[in-house]
mmCIF file of C-alpha atoms in Angstrom:
data_model
loop_
_atom_site.group_PDB
_atom_site.id
_atom_site.type_symbol
_atom_site.label_atom_id
_atom_site.label_comp_id
_atom_site.label_asym_id
_atom_site.label_seq_id
_atom_site.Cartn_x
_atom_site.Cartn_y
_atom_site.Cartn_z
ATOM 1 C CA ASP A 1 127.251 116.263 120.740
ATOM 2 C CA GLY A 2 125.885 119.825 120.805
ATOM 3 C CA THR A 3 127.637 120.928 117.617
ATOM 4 C CA THR A 4 125.815 123.512 115.500
ATOM 5 C CA TYR A 5 126.141 122.956 111.761
ATOM 6 C CA ILE A 6 125.666 125.382 108.903
ATOM 7 C CA VAL A 7 124.615 123.931 105.564
ATOM 8 C CA ASP A 8 127.471 124.635 103.190
ATOM 9 C CA GLU A 9 127.484 122.835 99.848
ATOM 10 C CA THR A 10 131.173 123.765 99.454
ATOM 11 C CA ASP A 11 132.265 122.178 102.779
ATOM 12 C CA ALA A 12 135.391 120.187 101.814
ATOM 13 C CA ALA A 13 134.928 117.571 104.572
ATOM 14 C CA VAL A 14 131.358 116.885 103.431
ATOM 15 C CA ILE A 15 132.386 116.665 99.766
ATOM 16 C CA THR A 16 135.229 114.263 100.618
ATOM 17 C CA GLY A 17 132.983 112.199 102.888
ATOM 18 C CA LEU A 18 130.305 111.880 100.218
ATOM 19 C CA ALA A 19 132.936 110.854 97.661
ATOM 20 C CA HIS A 20 133.843 107.997 100.011
ATOM 21 C CA GLY A 21 130.232 107.053 100.804
ATOM 22 C CA GLN A 22 130.246 108.680 104.252
ATOM 23 C CA TRP A 23 128.026 111.277 105.831
ATOM 24 C CA VAL A 24 129.992 113.772 107.877
ATOM 25 C CA GLY A 25 129.409 117.193 109.388
ATOM 26 C CA TRP A 26 126.157 118.930 108.493
ATOM 27 C CA LYS A 27 125.250 116.149 106.023
ATOM 28 C CA PHE A 28 125.355 113.586 108.853
ATOM 29 C CA ALA A 29 123.214 115.866 111.047
ATOM 30 C CA GLU A 30 120.712 116.262 108.189
ATOM 31 C CA LYS A 31 120.433 112.481 107.715
ATOM 32 C CA ALA A 32 120.120 111.931 111.479
ATOM 33 C CA LEU A 33 117.196 114.371 111.567
ATOM 34 C CA PHE A 34 115.503 112.580 108.642
ATOM 35 C CA ALA A 35 116.012 109.206 110.341
ATOM 36 C CA THR A 36 114.425 110.549 113.521
ATOM 37 C CA LEU A 37 111.386 111.884 111.658
ATOM 38 C CA LEU A 38 110.994 108.666 109.649
ATOM 39 C CA SER A 39 111.297 106.562 112.774
ATOM 40 C CA ARG A 40 108.627 108.536 114.576
ATOM 41 C CA THR A 41 106.207 108.582 111.655
ATOM 42 C CA ASN A 42 106.656 105.091 110.251
ATOM 43 C CA LEU A 43 107.568 103.074 113.324
ATOM 44 C CA ILE A 44 105.607 104.744 116.084
ATOM 45 C CA THR A 45 102.611 106.380 114.459
ATOM 46 C CA HIS A 46 102.036 103.800 111.758
ATOM 47 C CA VAL A 47 103.385 100.374 112.727
ATOM 48 C CA LYS A 48 102.958 100.570 116.508
ATOM 49 C CA LEU A 49 99.717 102.487 116.696
ATOM 50 C CA ILE A 50 97.844 101.227 113.648
ATOM 51 C CA HIS A 51 99.067 97.642 113.274
ATOM 52 C CA LEU A 52 100.135 96.552 116.752
ATOM 53 C CA GLU A 53 97.471 98.314 118.804
ATOM 54 C CA LEU A 54 94.398 99.613 116.982
ATOM 55 C CA ALA A 55 93.945 96.945 114.309
ATOM 56 C CA ALA A 56 94.330 94.171 116.861
ATOM 57 C CA ALA A 57 91.867 95.827 119.253
ATOM 58 C CA PHE A 58 89.284 96.423 116.530
ATOM 59 C CA GLN A 59 89.578 92.865 115.308
ATOM 60 C CA ALA A 60 89.252 91.431 118.826
ATOM 61 C CA VAL A 61 86.149 93.528 119.507
ATOM 62 C CA THR A 62 84.619 92.643 116.158
ATOM 63 C CA LEU A 63 85.234 88.923 116.627
ATOM 64 C CA ASN A 64 84.117 88.768 120.250
ATOM 65 C CA ILE A 65 81.128 91.095 120.361
ATOM 66 C CA PHE A 66 79.734 90.766 116.852
ATOM 67 C CA ARG A 67 80.525 87.097 116.164
ATOM 68 C CA ASP A 68 76.871 86.154 115.685
ATOM 69 C CA ALA A 69 75.617 89.573 114.575
ATOM 70 C CA THR A 70 76.986 89.658 111.039
ATOM 71 C CA SER A 71 74.429 92.221 109.859
ATOM 72 C CA HIS A 72 74.854 94.606 112.810
ATOM 73 C CA PRO A 73 75.618 98.107 111.430
ATOM 74 C CA VAL A 74 78.681 98.610 113.641
ATOM 75 C CA ARG A 75 80.140 95.282 112.575
ATOM 76 C CA ARG A 76 79.495 96.152 108.943
ATOM 77 C CA LEU A 77 81.283 99.477 109.474
ATOM 78 C CA VAL A 78 84.295 97.985 111.279
ATOM 79 C CA ASP A 79 84.631 94.847 109.107
ATOM 80 C CA GLN A 80 86.116 96.754 106.192
ATOM 81 C CA PHE A 81 88.964 97.942 108.411
ATOM 82 C CA THR A 82 89.621 94.642 110.173
ATOM 83 C CA HIS A 83 89.014 91.991 107.524
ATOM 84 C CA ARG A 84 92.142 89.843 107.327
ATOM 85 C CA SER A 85 94.176 92.412 109.286
ATOM 86 C CA VAL A 86 95.781 89.742 111.492
ATOM 87 C CA GLN A 87 96.931 87.723 108.476
ATOM 88 C CA ALA A 88 98.211 90.824 106.673
ATOM 89 C CA THR A 89 99.938 92.135 109.783
ATOM 90 C CA ASN A 90 101.663 88.823 110.528
ATOM 91 C CA ASN A 91 102.927 88.513 106.949
ATOM 92 C CA ASN A 92 104.071 92.136 106.860
ATOM 93 C CA PHE A 93 105.869 91.867 110.212
ATOM 94 C CA ASP A 94 107.673 88.755 109.013
ATOM 95 C CA LEU A 95 108.846 90.604 105.904
ATOM 96 C CA LEU A 96 109.739 93.796 107.781
ATOM 97 C CA PHE A 97 111.464 92.417 110.854
ATOM 98 C CA ARG A 98 112.566 88.819 110.184
ATOM 99 C CA GLN A 99 113.612 89.479 106.596
ATOM 100 C CA HIS A 100 114.947 92.950 107.558
ATOM 101 C CA ALA A 101 112.980 94.896 104.936
ATOM 102 C CA ALA A 102 112.219 97.487 107.630
ATOM 103 C CA THR A 103 115.784 98.772 107.360
ATOM 104 C CA PHE A 104 114.980 100.049 103.875
ATOM 105 C CA THR A 105 111.275 100.826 104.180
ATOM 106 C CA LEU A 106 110.469 102.081 107.683
ATOM 107 C CA ALA A 107 113.521 103.916 108.943
ATOM 108 C CA PRO A 108 117.204 103.962 108.025
ATOM 109 C CA ILE A 109 118.305 102.202 111.226
ATOM 110 C CA ASN A 110 118.830 98.499 111.908
ATOM 111 C CA VAL A 111 115.884 96.267 112.786
ATOM 112 C CA SER A 112 116.906 95.588 116.399
ATOM 113 C CA GLU A 113 117.024 99.341 117.040
ATOM 114 C CA GLN A 114 113.606 99.776 115.398
ATOM 115 C CA LEU A 115 112.098 97.082 117.627
ATOM 116 C CA ARG A 116 113.709 98.664 120.699
ATOM 117 C CA LEU A 117 112.225 102.052 119.776
ATOM 118 C CA ILE A 118 108.751 100.549 119.379
ATOM 119 C CA GLY A 119 109.050 98.755 122.734
ATOM 120 C CA ASP A 120 110.374 101.837 124.533
ATOM 121 C CA PHE A 121 107.584 103.976 123.148
ATOM 122 C CA MET A 122 104.914 101.449 124.165
ATOM 123 C CA GLU A 123 106.229 101.465 127.742
ATOM 124 C CA GLN A 124 106.919 105.178 128.109
ATOM 125 C CA VAL A 125 104.004 106.682 126.149
ATOM 126 C CA PRO A 126 101.010 104.335 126.262
ATOM 127 C CA THR A 127 98.266 104.911 123.714
ATOM 128 C CA ARG A 128 95.284 106.857 124.997
ATOM 129 C CA ILE A 129 92.141 106.592 122.896
ATOM 130 C CA ASP A 130 91.018 110.121 123.848
ATOM 131 C CA ALA A 131 94.234 111.503 122.356
ATOM 132 C CA LEU A 132 93.279 109.929 119.013
ATOM 133 C CA ASP A 133 89.945 111.750 118.824
ATOM 134 C CA MET A 134 90.498 114.389 116.142
ATOM 135 C CA ALA A 135 89.128 117.045 118.503
ATOM 136 C CA ASN A 136 92.148 116.343 120.755
ATOM 137 C CA PHE A 137 94.698 115.060 118.228
ATOM 138 C CA ALA A 138 96.180 118.419 117.211
ATOM 139 C CA VAL A 139 96.168 119.735 120.784
ATOM 140 C CA GLU A 140 98.070 116.626 121.971
ATOM 141 C CA ARG A 141 100.758 117.425 119.404
ATOM 142 C CA SER A 142 100.815 121.211 119.962
ATOM 143 C CA MET A 143 99.519 121.668 116.403
ATOM 144 C CA ALA A 144 96.047 123.143 117.049
ATOM 145 C CA SER A 145 96.993 126.533 115.620
ATOM 146 C CA PHE A 146 97.764 124.831 112.283
ATOM 147 C CA SER A 147 94.396 123.110 111.989
ATOM 148 C CA PRO A 148 91.598 125.658 111.639
ATOM 149 C CA ASN A 149 87.986 124.498 111.646
ATOM 150 C CA SER A 150 87.408 125.337 107.998
ATOM 151 C CA SER A 151 89.323 125.452 104.753
ATOM 152 C CA ALA A 152 88.196 129.087 104.428
ATOM 153 C CA ALA A 153 90.130 129.927 107.594
ATOM 154 C CA HIS A 154 93.203 128.383 106.000
ATOM 155 C CA SER A 155 92.932 130.173 102.687
ATOM 156 C CA SER A 156 92.615 133.546 104.385
ATOM 157 C CA SER A 157 95.425 133.065 106.893
ATOM 158 C CA GLY A 158 98.380 132.551 104.553
ATOM 159 C CA ARG A 159 99.940 130.314 107.239
ATOM 160 C CA TYR A 160 100.915 126.659 107.266
ATOM 161 C CA PHE A 161 97.801 124.477 107.162
ATOM 162 C CA TRP A 162 97.728 120.905 108.503
ATOM 163 C CA ARG A 163 95.512 119.587 105.743
ATOM 164 C CA TRP A 164 95.665 115.934 106.878
ATOM 165 C CA HIS A 165 94.229 116.802 110.289
ATOM 166 C CA TYR A 166 91.545 119.034 108.818
ATOM 167 C CA ARG A 167 90.415 116.181 106.537
ATOM 168 C CA ALA A 168 90.643 113.525 109.243
ATOM 169 C CA LYS A 169 88.535 115.671 111.574
ATOM 170 C CA LYS A 170 85.969 116.113 108.821
ATOM 171 C CA VAL A 171 85.795 112.349 108.139
ATOM 172 C CA GLN A 172 85.479 111.609 111.864
ATOM 173 C CA THR A 173 82.554 114.022 112.069
ATOM 174 C CA LEU A 174 80.860 112.294 109.126
ATOM 175 C CA TYR A 175 81.297 108.880 110.779
ATOM 176 C CA GLU A 176 79.880 110.235 114.038
ATOM 177 C CA VAL A 177 76.781 111.452 112.176
ATOM 178 C CA LEU A 178 76.482 108.086 110.418
ATOM 179 C CA CYS A 179 76.735 106.151 113.695
ATOM 180 C CA ARG A 180 74.088 108.340 115.337
ATOM 181 C CA CYS A 181 71.690 107.281 112.566
ATOM 182 C CA TRP A 182 71.871 103.674 113.809
#
C-alpha cells in the first residue's frame, strides 16, 4: 500500500498483534518480504527450474539419445543427475502439492498460490539455457560485481562476495575441461 515502516521493537500495535498471533505493521512487512524471497528461491529457482524443467529435459535426452549407449561418457556423466529423477520428482510433488507440505516447506503461502506463481513465471519468464551458463548467470541477475573471478579478488576487496556463484563457475569450468577430454 506504499506505507514505509520503521522497525521498532517497542511498537505497541506490533506487540499487541504478536500477543494475539497476528503480524501487523512493520512485522507484517518483514514477513511479506521473507515470503517473497522464499517464494522466488524455493518455488521458482529450485522447484520450477531444477525439477520441472532441467531434470525432465536431462532425463528425456539421456533416455532418447543414449538408450543403447550405456557406456558413453556423456551418459555416464549425466546419469548420476537423472537416475530416478522422474520417480523422485513425482513423489515429492505429490507430498508438496497434493498433501500441502509446500505450505510449510517451500514458501509461507497456500499451495494454490504457489502453483499460480510457478505457472505465471513459466509463461512470463521462460527459461533460457544461455542465462544458466555461469559466465552469464551473475550478469542476468545484476550480480556480476559481487562475483569476482578469483577468491583472491574477494579477500582483498572487503565487499560482499557471492561465494555460491564463484564456486558454481569453478565447477562448470572443471566439467567443461572434463568434457573436452572425451
